[in-house]
XYZ file of C-alpha atoms in Angstrom:
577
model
C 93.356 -68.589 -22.954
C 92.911 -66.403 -26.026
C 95.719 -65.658 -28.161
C 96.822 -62.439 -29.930
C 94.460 -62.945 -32.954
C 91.480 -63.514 -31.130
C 91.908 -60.419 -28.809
C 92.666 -58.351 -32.002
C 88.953 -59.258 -33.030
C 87.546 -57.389 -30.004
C 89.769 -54.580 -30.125
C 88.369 -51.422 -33.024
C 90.619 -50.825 -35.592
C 89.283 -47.455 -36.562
C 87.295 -44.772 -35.178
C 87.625 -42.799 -32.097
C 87.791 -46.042 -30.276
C 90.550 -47.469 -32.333
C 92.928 -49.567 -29.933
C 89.791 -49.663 -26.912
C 87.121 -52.971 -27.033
C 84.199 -50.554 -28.017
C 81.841 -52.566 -25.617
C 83.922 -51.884 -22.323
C 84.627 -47.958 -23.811
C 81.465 -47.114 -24.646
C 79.971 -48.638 -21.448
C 82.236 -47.013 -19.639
C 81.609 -43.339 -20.632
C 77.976 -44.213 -20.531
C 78.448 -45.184 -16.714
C 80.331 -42.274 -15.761
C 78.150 -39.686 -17.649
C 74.977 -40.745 -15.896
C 76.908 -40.952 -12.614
C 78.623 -37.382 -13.084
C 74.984 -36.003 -14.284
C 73.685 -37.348 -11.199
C 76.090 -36.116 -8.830
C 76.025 -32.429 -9.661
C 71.885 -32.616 -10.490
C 71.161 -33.862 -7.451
C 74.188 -32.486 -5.585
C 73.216 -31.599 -1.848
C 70.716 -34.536 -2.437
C 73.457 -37.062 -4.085
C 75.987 -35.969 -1.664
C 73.784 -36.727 1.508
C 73.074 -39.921 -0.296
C 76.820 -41.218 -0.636
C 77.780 -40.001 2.626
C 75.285 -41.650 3.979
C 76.099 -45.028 2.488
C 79.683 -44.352 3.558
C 78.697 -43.999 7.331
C 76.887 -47.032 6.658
C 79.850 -49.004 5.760
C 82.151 -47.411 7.853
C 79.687 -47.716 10.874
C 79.015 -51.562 10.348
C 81.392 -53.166 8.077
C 84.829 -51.785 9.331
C 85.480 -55.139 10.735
C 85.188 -56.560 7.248
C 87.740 -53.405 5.852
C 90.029 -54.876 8.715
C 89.539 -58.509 7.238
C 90.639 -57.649 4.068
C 93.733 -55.483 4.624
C 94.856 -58.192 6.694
C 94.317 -60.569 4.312
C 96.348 -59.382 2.007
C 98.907 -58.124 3.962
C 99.538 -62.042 5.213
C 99.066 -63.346 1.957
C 101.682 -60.966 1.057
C 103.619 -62.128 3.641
C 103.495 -65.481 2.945
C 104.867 -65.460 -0.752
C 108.078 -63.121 0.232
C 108.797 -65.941 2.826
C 108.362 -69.064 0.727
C 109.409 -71.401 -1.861
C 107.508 -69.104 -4.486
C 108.856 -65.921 -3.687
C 111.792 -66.662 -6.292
C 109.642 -66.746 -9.117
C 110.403 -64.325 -11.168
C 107.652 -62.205 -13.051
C 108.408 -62.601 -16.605
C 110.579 -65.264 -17.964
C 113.521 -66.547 -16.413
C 115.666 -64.933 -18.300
C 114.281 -60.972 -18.189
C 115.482 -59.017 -15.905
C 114.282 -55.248 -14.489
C 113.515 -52.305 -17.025
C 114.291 -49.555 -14.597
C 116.266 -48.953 -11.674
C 115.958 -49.470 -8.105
C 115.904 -45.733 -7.894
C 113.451 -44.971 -10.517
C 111.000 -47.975 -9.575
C 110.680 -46.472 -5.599
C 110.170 -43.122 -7.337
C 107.776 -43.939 -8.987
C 105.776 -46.261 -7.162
C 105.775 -43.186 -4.934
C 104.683 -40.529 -7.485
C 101.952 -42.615 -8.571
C 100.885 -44.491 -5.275
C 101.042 -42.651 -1.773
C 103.201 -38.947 -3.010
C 100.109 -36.883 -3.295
C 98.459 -37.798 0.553
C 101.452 -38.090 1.605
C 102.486 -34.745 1.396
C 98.924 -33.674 2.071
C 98.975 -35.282 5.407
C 102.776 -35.042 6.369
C 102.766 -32.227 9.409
C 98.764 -32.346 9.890
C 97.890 -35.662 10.462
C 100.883 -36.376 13.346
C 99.420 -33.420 14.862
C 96.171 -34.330 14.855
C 96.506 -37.848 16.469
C 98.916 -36.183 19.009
C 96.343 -33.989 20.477
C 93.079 -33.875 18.681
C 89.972 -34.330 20.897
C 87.613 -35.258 18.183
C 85.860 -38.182 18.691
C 87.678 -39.192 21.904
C 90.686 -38.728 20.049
C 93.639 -40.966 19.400
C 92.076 -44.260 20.988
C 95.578 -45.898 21.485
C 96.619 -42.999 23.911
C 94.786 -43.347 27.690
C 93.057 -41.064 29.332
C 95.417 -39.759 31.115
C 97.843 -38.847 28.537
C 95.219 -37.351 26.868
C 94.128 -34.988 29.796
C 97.782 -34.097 29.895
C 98.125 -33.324 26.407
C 94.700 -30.575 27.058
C 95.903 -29.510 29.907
C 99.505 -28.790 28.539
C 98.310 -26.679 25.495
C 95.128 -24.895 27.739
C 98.463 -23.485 30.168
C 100.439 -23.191 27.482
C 97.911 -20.978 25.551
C 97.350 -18.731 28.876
C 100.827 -18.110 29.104
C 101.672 -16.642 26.206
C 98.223 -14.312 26.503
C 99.550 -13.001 29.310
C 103.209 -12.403 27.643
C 105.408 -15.057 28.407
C 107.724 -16.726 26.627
C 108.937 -20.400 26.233
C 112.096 -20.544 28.856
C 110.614 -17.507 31.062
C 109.913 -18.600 34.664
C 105.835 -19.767 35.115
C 106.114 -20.840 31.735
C 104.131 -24.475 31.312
C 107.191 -27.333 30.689
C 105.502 -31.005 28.915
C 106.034 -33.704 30.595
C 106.375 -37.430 30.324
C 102.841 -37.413 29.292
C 102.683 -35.264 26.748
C 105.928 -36.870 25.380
C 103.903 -40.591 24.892
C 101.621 -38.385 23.275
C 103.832 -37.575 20.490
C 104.991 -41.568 20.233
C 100.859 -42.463 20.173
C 100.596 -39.708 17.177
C 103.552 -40.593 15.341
C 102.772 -44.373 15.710
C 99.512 -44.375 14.737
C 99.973 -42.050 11.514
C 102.946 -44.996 10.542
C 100.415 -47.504 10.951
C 98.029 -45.716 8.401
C 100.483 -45.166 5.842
C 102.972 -48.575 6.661
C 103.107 -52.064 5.337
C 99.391 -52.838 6.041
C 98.560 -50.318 3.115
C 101.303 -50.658 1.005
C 100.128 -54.972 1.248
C 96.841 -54.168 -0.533
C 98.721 -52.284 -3.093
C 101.395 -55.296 -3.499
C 98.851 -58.259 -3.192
C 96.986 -56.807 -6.200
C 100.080 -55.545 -8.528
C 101.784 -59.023 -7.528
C 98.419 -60.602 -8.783
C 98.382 -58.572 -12.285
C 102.090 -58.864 -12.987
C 102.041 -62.210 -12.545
C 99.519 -63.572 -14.782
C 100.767 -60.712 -17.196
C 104.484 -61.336 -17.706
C 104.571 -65.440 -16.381
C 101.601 -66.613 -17.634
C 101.064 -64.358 -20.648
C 97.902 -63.313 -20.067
C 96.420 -59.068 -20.814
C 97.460 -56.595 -18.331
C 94.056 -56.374 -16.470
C 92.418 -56.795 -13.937
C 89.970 -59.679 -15.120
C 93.164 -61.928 -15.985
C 93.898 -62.248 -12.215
C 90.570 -64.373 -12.121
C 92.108 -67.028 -14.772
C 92.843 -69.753 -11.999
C 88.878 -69.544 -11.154
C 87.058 -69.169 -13.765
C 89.125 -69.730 -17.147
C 88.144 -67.962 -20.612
C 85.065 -66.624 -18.902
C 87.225 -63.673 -18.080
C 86.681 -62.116 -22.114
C 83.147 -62.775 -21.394
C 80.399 -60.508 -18.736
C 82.257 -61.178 -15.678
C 85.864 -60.449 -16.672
C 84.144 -57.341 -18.255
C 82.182 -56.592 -15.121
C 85.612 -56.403 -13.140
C 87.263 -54.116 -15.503
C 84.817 -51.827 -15.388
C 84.609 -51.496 -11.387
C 88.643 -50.833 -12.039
C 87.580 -47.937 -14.276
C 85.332 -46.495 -12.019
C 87.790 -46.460 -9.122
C 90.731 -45.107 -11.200
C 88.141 -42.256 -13.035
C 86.811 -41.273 -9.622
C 89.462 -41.716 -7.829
C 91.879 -39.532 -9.977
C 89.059 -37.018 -10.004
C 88.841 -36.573 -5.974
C 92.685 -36.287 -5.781
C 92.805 -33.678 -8.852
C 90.072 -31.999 -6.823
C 91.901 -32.332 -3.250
C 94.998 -31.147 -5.087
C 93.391 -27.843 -6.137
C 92.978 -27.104 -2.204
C 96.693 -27.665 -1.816
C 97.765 -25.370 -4.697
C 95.915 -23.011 -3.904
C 96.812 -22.875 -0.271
C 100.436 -22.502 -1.622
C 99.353 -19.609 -4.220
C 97.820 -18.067 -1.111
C 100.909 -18.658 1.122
C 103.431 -17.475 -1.095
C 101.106 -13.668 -1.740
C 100.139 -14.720 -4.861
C 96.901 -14.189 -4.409
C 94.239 -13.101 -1.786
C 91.944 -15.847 -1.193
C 91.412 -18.894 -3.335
C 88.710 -19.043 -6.360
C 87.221 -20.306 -9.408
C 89.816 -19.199 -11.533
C 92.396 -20.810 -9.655
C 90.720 -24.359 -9.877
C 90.185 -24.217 -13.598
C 93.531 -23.173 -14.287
C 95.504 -25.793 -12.046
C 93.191 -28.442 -13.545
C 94.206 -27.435 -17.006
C 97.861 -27.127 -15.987
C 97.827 -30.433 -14.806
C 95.584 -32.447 -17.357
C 97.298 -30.855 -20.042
C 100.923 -31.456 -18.670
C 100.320 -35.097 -17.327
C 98.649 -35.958 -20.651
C 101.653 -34.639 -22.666
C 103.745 -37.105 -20.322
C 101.239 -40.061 -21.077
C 102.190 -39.590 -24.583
C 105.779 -39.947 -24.211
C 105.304 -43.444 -22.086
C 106.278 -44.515 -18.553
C 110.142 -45.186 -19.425
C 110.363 -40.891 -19.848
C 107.795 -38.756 -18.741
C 106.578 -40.708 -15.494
C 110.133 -41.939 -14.533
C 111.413 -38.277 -15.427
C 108.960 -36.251 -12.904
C 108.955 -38.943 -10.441
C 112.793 -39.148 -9.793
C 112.496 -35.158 -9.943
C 109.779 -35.040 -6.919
C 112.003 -37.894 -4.857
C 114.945 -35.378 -4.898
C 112.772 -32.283 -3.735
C 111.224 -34.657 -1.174
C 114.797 -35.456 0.138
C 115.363 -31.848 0.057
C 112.541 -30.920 1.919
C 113.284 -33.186 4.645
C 116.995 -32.228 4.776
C 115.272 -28.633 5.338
C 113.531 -29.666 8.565
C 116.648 -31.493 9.786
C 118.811 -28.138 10.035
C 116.145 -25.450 10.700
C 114.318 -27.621 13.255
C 115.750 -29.968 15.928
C 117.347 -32.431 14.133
C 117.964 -34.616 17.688
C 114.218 -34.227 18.557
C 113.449 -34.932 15.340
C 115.303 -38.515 14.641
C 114.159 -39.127 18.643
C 110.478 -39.063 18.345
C 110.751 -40.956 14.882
C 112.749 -44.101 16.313
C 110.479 -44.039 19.547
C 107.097 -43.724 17.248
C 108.991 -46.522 15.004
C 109.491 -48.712 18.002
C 106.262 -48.044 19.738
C 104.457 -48.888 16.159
C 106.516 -52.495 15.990
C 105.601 -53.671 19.151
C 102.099 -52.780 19.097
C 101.394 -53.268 15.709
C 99.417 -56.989 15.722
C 97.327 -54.687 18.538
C 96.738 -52.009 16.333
C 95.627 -53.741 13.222
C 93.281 -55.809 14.838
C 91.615 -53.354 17.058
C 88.365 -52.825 16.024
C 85.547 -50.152 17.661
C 82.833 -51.407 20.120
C 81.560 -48.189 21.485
C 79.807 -45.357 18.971
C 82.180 -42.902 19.913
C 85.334 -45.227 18.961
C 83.323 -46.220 15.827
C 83.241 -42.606 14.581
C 87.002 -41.487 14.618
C 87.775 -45.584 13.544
C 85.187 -44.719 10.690
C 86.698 -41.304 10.118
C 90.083 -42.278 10.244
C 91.217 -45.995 9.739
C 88.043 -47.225 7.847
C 88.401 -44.139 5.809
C 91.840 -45.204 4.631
C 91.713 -48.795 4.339
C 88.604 -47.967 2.023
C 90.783 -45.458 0.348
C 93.563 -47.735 -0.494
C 90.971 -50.376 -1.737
C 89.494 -48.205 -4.019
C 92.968 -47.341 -5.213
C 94.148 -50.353 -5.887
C 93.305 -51.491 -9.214
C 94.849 -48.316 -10.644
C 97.860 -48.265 -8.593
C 98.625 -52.150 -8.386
C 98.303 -52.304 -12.085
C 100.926 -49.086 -12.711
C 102.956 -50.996 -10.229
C 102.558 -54.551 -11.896
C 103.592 -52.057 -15.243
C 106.855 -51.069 -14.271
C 107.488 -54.556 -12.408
C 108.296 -56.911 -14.722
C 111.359 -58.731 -14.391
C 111.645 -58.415 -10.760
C 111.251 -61.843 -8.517
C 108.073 -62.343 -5.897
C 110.105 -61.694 -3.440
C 111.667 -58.474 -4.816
C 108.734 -57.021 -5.617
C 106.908 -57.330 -1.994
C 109.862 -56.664 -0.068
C 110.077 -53.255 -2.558
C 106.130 -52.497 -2.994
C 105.302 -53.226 0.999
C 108.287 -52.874 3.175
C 110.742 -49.853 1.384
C 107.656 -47.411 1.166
C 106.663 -48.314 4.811
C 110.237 -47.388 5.724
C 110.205 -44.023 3.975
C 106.986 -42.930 5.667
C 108.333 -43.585 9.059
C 111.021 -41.136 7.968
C 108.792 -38.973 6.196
C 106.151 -38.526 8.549
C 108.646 -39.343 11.477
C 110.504 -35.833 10.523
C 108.004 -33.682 9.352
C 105.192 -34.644 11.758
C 108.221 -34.078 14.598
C 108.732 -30.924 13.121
C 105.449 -29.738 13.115
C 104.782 -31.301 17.310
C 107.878 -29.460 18.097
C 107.235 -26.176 17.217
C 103.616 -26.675 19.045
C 105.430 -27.511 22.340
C 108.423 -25.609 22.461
C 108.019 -22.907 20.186
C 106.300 -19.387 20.561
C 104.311 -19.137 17.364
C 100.789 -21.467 17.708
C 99.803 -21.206 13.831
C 101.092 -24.785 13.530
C 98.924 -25.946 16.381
C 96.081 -24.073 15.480
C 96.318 -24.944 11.823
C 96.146 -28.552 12.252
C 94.543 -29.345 15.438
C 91.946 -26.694 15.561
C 91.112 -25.926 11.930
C 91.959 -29.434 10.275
C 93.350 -27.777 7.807
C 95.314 -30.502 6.126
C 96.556 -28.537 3.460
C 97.904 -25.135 5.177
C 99.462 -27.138 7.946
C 102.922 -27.792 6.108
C 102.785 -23.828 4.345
C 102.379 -22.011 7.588
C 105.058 -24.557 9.111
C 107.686 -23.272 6.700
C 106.933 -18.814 8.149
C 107.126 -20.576 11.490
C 110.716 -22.554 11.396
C 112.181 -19.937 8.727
C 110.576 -16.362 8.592
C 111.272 -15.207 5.386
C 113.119 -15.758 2.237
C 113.873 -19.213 3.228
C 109.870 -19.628 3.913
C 109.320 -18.621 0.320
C 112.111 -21.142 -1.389
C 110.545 -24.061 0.773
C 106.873 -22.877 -0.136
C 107.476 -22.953 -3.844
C 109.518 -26.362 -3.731
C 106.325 -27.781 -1.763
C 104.195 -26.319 -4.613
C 106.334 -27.669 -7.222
C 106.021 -31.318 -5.417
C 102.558 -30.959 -5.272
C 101.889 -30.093 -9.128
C 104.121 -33.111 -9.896
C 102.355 -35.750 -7.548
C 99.386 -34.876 -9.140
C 100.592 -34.711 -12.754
C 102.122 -38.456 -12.264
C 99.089 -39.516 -10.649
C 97.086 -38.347 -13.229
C 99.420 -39.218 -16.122
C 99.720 -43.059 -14.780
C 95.994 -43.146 -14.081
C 95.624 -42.413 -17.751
C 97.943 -45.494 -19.264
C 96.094 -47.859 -16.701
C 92.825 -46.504 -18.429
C 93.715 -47.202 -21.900
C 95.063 -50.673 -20.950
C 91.926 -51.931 -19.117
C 89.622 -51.051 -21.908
C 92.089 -52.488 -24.129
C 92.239 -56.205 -22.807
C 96.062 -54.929 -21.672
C 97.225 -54.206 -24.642
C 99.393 -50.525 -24.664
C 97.078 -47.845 -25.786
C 97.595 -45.969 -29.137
C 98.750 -42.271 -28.128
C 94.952 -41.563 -29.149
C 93.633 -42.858 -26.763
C 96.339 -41.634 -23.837
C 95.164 -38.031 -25.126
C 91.484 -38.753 -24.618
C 91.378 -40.241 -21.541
C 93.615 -38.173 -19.843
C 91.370 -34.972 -21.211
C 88.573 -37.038 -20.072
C 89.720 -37.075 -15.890
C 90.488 -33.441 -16.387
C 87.087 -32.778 -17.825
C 85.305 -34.667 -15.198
C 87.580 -33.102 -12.210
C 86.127 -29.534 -13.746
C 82.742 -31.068 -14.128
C 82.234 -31.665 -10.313
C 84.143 -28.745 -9.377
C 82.461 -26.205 -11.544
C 78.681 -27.819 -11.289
C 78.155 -29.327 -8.300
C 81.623 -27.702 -5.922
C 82.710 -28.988 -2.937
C 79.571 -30.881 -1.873
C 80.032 -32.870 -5.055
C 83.630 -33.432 -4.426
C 82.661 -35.112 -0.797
C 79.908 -36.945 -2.667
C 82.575 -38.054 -5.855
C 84.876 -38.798 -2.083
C 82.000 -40.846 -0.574
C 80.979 -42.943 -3.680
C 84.710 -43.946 -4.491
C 85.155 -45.474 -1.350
C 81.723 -47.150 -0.945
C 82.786 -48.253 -4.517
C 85.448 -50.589 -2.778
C 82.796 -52.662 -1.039
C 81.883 -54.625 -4.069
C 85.743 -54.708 -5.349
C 87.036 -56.463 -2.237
C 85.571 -59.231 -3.184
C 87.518 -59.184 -6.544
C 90.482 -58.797 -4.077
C 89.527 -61.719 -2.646
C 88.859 -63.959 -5.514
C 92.833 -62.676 -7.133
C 94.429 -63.774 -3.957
C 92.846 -66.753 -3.952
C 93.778 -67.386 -7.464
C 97.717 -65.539 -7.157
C 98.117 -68.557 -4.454
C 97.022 -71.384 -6.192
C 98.912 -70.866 -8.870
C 101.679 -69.995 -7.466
C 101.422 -72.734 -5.353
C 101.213 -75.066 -8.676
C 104.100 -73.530 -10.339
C 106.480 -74.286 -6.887
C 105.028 -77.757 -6.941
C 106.604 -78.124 -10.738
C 109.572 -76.422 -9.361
C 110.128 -79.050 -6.769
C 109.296 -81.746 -9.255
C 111.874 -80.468 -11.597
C 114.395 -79.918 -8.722
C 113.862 -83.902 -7.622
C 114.308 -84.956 -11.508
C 117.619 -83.115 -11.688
C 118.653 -84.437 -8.852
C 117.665 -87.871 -9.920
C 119.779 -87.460 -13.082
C 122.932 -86.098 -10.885
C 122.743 -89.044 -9.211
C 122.723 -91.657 -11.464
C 125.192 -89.888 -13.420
C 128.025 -90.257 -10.366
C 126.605 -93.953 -9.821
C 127.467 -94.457 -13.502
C 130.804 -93.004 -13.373
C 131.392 -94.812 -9.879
């Protein structure tokens, strides 16, 4: 293992790479130049190309998605449940630097904020009564026809001027009610503790080896147990670079995704007409310049600051669909989709498409995410393992994979309740028609708040749904931009320099694609990132592997130690006696 002297000899000490290894940095903007140029060159071309390779994967290797996301959920498992799980991540004797509050805040803010608000209302909706693809392939047949057949009567019925409660008007029935438990449960499953494991498993990994064992803050030091010192060498440099990539590209798409959802709300609220050009260059300034001013300042204020900010407007928001919606309904269908998610969950994780049709929405849907969250999960484990330290094994899974699980059943429980209550009962179809017909993922929530409060109140909950939305995107930028300076830094906390440069950096390659290529290089930035996680799940692999063995070493001295102490108690009393 190197010490500090010998990383300070691959580190620049001038220059505008002072702080970075100028091997990994300039490689790295290199590799992301020729990929950008590529993209938006080629762009119908390049996107095809991507998308195609995506299909690929998602066509024939979403069993091997499945394999991994199980994987690490049980490994995860495993070390909250054992003799290990009391380890704490640092030394013995450190103890948290933030709160319980701020830590969930902003493991939020930086993990699972941004889609989750994205998808809150929409996706629900979707998996309640979408068609596409067969359509939710945990609901039968039946249900399904009934779920058609509801909304067909229900559409005719208000064309021809009735109203919900006038005689002849269509009533759901039990049918339609499973429905909403199959929609709810499956959108838990997406966003629940199979997710949130990959996330752990790799931020467990980093903080470990970081604050126990000493070792940089990156990625290659989870790799220690296999392969030793070879980690400052190609390989560990190999793996740090595939983190890059993700976090770059990754970033990117969301900065880009977030544009749509601004600009739906700018649209919403009157601002303007339709959105535009001027609209995406603007938000991406506001944001890059904002979340790199918060880099700057360091995670202890400007991340922990906006995150604990967006977790009270969050509870706001829901608090909002509590009273102006059905509160009763609400908490109903969220403890039935809870408890139809926990019994069938082993089902559901397992279940993996035979025909063509089921491997299309699979691909489209589950595949999608658990390539998603792989992708992700360099940059987001190693914020997590940043803000960590201190915490025991079995603190930090129980609060990285089993609190955020908990909040999404609420989260998605209430709002995507909301949003199938107002398409059943209620008179106005926007909802409905937003989500289900249109897919449109980001005007589902905006025209849910004209529908459940015309009016002034519409307007207040618009602009506090804007305001989350800028946030979630500022802290996932602004944390994306410390992880960047600390992987092409051997772990080491990047000189404010460099936190200025590489957060202008994602802003300037978000514009790039937008500008150049638009939204067919966006899908193809999309497509790439999460064909990108192929070849980094078998880094996964190789850090859970090496997590467990030494972990499993480090209990073994534990025991040993336990037995000599106990040896010593003993024949101190026989002494005595």
């Amino acid at each position: 293992m190197y010490n500090d002297e010998e990383l300070d000899r691959l580190i620049e000490k001038r220059g505008i790479l002072k702080g970075l290894n100028s091997t990994l940095g300039i490689t790295a903007i290199v590799m992301v130049g020729v990929f950008i140029l590529y993209t938006v060159l080629l762009g119908q071309a390049a996107s095809e190309q991507f998308l195609g390779l995506k299909a690929w994967i998602e066509q024939t290797l979403g069993w091997y998605y499945i394999a991994v996301m199980l994987m690490a959920f049980i490994a995860c498992v495993y070390v909250m449940f054992s003799k290990v799980g009391q380890i704490r991540l640092g030394q013995d004797g450190d103890r948290p630097e933030f709160t319980n509050f701020a830590w969930f805040s902003m493991l939020f803010g930086c993990g699972t904020g941004a889609g989750m608000l994205f998808f809150s209302m929409s996706e629900p909706l979707i998996h309640f009564a979408s068609g596409w693809s067969g359509g939710n392939p945990f609901l039968s047949s039946e249900v399904k026809a009934a779920v058609a057949t509801f909304f067909e009567a229900k559409q005719a019925a208000l064309s021809a001027g009735l109203m919900p409660g006038d005689e002849g008007f269509p009533v759901p029935n039990d049918l339609v009610a499973d429905a909403v438990a199959g929609g709810l449960k499956l959108t838990i499953f997406h966003w629940g503790t199979v997710a949130w494991g990959m996330y752990a498993i790799v931020g467990l990994s980093l903080a470990y080896f970081a604050f126990r064992k000493g070792l940089p803050l990156s990625m290659r030091s989870s790799l220690y147990p296999l392969i030793g010192d070879k980690i400052y060498g190609p390989i560990g440099h190999t793996v740090d670079i595939l983190a890059v990539f993700g976090t770059i590209f990754g970033i990117a798409t969301t900065l880009g995704l977030g544009v749509e959802q601004i600009g739906s709300g700018l649209v919403s609220l009157g601002v303007l007409e339709e959105k535009s050009q001027t609209v995406t260059v603007v938000s991406i300034l506001l944001i890059t310049v904002i979340a790199t001013f918060s880099a700057t300042t360091g995670v202890a204020k400007g991340i922990k600051i906006l995150s604990e900010l967006n977790t009270w407007i969050c509870i706001v928001i829901l608090a909002y669909f509590l009273v102006a919606s059905n509160a009763n309904y609400l908490i109903a269908s969220t403890l039935t989709g809870l408890g139809e998610y926990v019994s069938e969950a082993v089902q559901m994780t397992l279940w993996t498409a035979r025909s063509p049709e089921e491997r299309t929405w699979q691909g489209g849907w589950t595949i999608f995410y658990w390539g998603w969250w792989i992708a992700w999960a360099a940059f987001v484990g190693m914020f997590i393992a940043r803000i960590s330290r201190g915490r025991t094994v079995r603190e930090f899974v129980v609060g990285v994979m089993l609190v955020p699980s908990m909040v999404a059943v609420v989260w998605f429980g209430v709002i995507g309740s909301a949003g199938i209550y107002e398409g059943i009962y209620g008179a106005d179809m926007s909802i409905y028609n937003t989500a289900v017909n249109n897919w449109d993922y980001a005007g589902t929530l905006y025209a849910a708040f004209d529908v459940v409060t015309p009016g002034a109140m519409a307007t207040v909950a618009k602009i506090a749904a804007l305001v989350v939305v800028v946030v979630f995107f500022v802290t996932s930028a602004d944390s994306g931009t410390l992880v960047l300076g600390r992987l092409l830094s051997f772990g080491r906390r990047p000189p404010v320099q460099q936190r200025i440069i590489w957060g202008m950096l994602l802003g300037a390659v978000t514009l790039m694609i937008l500008l150049l290529g638009g939204k067919e290089a966006l899908k193809a930035l999309q497509a790439a990132s999460i064909a990108g996680a192929l070849p980094f799940t078998f880094v996964i692999i190789a850090m859970t592997i090496g997590l467990l063995k030494s972990l499993r070493e480090e209990s073994s001295d534990m025991v040993q130690d336990e037995e000599q102490i106990r040896e010593m108690i003993n024949k101190e009393i026989s002494d005595l006696s």
